[in-house]
mmCIF file of C-alpha atoms in Angstrom:
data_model
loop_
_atom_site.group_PDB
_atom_site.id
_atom_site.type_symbol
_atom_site.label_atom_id
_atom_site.label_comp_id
_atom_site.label_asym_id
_atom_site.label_seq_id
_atom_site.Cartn_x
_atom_site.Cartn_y
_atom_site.Cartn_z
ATOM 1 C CA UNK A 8 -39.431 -18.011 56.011
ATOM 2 C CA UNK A 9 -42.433 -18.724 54.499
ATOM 3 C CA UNK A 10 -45.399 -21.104 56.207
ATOM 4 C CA UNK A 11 -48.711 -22.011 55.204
ATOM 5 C CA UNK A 12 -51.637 -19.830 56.629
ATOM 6 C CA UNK A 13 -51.909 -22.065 59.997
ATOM 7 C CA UNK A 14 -53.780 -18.850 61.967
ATOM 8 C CA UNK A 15 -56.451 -18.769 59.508
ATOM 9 C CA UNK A 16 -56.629 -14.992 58.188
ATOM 10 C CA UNK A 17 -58.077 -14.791 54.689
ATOM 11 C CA UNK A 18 -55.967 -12.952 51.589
ATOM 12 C CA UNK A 19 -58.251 -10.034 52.305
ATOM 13 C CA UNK A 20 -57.105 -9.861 55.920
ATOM 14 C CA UNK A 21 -53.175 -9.890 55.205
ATOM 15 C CA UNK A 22 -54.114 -7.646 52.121
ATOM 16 C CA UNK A 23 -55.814 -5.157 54.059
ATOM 17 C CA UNK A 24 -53.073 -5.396 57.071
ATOM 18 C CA UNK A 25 -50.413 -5.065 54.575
ATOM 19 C CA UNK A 26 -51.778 -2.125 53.017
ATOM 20 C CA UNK A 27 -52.330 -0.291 56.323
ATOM 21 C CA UNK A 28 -48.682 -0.843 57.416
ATOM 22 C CA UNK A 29 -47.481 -0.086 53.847
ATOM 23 C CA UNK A 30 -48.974 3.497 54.310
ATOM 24 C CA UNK A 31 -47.768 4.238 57.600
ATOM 25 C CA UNK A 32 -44.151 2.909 56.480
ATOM 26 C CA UNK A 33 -44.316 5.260 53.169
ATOM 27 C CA UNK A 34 -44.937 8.189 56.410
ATOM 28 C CA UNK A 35 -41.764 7.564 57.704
ATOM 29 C CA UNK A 36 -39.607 8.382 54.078
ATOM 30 C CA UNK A 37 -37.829 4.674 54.593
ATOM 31 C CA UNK A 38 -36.189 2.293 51.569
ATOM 32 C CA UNK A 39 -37.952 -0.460 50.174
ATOM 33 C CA UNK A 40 -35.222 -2.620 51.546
ATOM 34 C CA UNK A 41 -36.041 -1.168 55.147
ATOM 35 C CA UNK A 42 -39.805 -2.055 54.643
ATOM 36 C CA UNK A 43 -38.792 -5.330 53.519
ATOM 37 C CA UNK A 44 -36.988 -6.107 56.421
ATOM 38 C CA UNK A 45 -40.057 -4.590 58.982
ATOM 39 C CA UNK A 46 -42.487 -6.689 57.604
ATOM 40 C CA UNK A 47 -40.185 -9.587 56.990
ATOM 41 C CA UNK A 48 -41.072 -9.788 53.405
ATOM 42 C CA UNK A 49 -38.203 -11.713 51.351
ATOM 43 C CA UNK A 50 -38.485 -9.168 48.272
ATOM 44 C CA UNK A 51 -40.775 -6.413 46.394
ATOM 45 C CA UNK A 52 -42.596 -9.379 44.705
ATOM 46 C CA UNK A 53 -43.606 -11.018 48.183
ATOM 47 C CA UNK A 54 -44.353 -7.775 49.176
ATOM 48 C CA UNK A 55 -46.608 -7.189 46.251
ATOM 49 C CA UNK A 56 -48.563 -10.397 46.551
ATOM 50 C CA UNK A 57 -49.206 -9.729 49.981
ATOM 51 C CA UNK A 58 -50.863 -6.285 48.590
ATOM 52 C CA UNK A 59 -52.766 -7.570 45.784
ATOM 53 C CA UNK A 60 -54.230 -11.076 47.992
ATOM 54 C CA UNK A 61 -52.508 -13.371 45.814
ATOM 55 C CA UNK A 62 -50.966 -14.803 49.166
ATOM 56 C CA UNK A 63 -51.178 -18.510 49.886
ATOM 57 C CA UNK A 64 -48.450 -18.252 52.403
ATOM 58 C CA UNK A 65 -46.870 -15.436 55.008
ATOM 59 C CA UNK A 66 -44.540 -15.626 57.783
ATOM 60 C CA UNK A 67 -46.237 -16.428 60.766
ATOM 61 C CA UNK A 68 -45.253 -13.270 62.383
ATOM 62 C CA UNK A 69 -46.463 -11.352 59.919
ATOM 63 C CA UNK A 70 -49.728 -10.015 61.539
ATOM 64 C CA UNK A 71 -47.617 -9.051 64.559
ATOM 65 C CA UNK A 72 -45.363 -7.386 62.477
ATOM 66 C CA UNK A 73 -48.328 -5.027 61.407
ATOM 67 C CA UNK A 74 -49.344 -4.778 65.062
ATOM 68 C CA UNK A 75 -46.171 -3.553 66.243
ATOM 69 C CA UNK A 76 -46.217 -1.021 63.104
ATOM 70 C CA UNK A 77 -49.092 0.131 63.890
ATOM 71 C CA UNK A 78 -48.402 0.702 67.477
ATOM 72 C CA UNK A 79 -44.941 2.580 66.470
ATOM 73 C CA UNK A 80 -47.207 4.419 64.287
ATOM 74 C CA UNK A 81 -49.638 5.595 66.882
ATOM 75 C CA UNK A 82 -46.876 6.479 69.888
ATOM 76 C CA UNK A 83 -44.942 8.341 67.222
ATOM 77 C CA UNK A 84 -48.419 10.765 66.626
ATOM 78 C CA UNK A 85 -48.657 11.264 70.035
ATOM 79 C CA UNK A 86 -45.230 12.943 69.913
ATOM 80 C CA UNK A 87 -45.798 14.849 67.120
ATOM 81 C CA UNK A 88 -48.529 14.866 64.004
ATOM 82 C CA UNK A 89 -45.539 15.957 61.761
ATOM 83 C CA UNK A 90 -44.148 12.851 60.059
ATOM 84 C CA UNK A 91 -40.929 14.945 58.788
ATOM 85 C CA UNK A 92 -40.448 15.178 62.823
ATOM 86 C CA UNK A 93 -41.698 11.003 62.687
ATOM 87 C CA UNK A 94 -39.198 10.149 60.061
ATOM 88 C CA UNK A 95 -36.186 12.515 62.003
ATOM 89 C CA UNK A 96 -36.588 10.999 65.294
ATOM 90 C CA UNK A 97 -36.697 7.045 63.194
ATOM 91 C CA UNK A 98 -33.395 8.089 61.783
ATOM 92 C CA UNK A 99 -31.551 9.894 64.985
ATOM 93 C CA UNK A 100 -29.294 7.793 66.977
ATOM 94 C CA UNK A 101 -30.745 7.135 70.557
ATOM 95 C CA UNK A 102 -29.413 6.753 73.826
ATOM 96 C CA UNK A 103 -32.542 4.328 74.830
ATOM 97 C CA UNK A 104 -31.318 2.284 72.634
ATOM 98 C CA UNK A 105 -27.659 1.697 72.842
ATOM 99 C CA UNK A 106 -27.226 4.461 70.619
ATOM 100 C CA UNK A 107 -28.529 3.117 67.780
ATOM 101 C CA UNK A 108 -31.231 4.758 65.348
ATOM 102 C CA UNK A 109 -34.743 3.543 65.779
ATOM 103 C CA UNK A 110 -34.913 2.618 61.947
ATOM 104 C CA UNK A 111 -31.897 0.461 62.782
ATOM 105 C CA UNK A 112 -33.356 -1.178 65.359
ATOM 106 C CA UNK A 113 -36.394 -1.839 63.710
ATOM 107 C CA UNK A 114 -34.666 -3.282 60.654
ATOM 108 C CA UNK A 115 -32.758 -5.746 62.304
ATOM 109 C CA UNK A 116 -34.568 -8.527 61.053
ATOM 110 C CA UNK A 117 -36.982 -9.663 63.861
ATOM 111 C CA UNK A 118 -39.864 -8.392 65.278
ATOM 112 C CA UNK A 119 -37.953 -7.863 68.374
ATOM 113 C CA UNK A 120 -36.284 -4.358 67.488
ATOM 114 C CA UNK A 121 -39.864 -3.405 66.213
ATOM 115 C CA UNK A 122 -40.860 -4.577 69.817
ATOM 116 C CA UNK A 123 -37.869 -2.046 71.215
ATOM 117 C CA UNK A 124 -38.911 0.954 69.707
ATOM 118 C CA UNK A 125 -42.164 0.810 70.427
ATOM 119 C CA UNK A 126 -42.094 0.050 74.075
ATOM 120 C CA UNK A 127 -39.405 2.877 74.129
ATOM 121 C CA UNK A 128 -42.063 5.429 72.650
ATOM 122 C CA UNK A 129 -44.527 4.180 75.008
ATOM 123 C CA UNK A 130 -42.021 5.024 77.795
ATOM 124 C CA UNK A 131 -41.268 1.262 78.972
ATOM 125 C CA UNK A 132 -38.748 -2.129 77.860
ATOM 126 C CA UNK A 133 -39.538 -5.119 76.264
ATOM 127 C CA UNK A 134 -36.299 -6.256 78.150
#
C-alpha cells in the first residue's frame, strides 16, 4: 500500500531510515521475506529503492515502522549485547505473547505486533 510522500521526508531521509533498520534487522539472522513484512515493503525491489533513494512513494507507516525497529533494537541490547542471544529470544515462543515467537508477532503484517514486542521488552502492553 503505497502513497505519495504526504509527511514530507526527503529520499535521503527514508534512505537513511531504511538503511539503519536494514542493519539492525540483518542482527537478528531473519529472511528477507520476514524483513519485508517488518518494514511493510511489497518485495526486494521496493525494498531496494527505498535503500538506494529512488523512492517517490512509501507506506505511510513506514517511518514508524523504523521507529518501532529501532526501539526493539535498543530494549533487546539492554538484555543482552549478544545478538545470537537477540536473534534466540526473536525466535522462542513466549508466554507474553500468547505463546507465540516474537519474530511471529512482528511479522504479522502491521505495525501493531512490532508495537507488541517492543512494549513487552520494555516491560509494559500496547493493549
Amino acid at each position: 500500500m503505497a502513497i505519495s510522500n504526504k509527511i514530507g521526508l526527503s529520499s535521503d531521509e527514508i534512505r537513511h531510515g531504511v538503511a539503519g533498520a536494514l542493519t539492525v534487522l540483518k542482527t537478528w539472522s531473519i529472511t528477507d521475506q520476514q524483513i519485508l513484512a517488518i518494514l511493510g515493503a511489497r518485495d526486494l525491489n521496493e525494498l531496494k529503492n527505498w535503500v538506494t533513494g529512488q523512492v517517490r512513494n512509501f507506506p505511510a507507516d513506514l517511518p514508524h515502522r523504523i521507529g518501532l525497529v529501532s526501539g526493539i533494537h535498543a530494549a533487546l541490547r539492554q538484555r543482552t549485547r549478544d545478538n545470537d542471544h537477540a536473534a534466540h529470544w526473536l525466535g522462542k515462543p513466549n508466554a507474553s505473547l500468547e505463546g507465540k515467537r516474537p519474530i511471529d508477532v512482528m511479522t504479522g503484517g502491521n505495525v501493531i505486533g512490532l508495537m507488541l514486542v517492543r512494549d513487552h521488552l520494555r516491560g509494559g502492553s500496547s493493549r
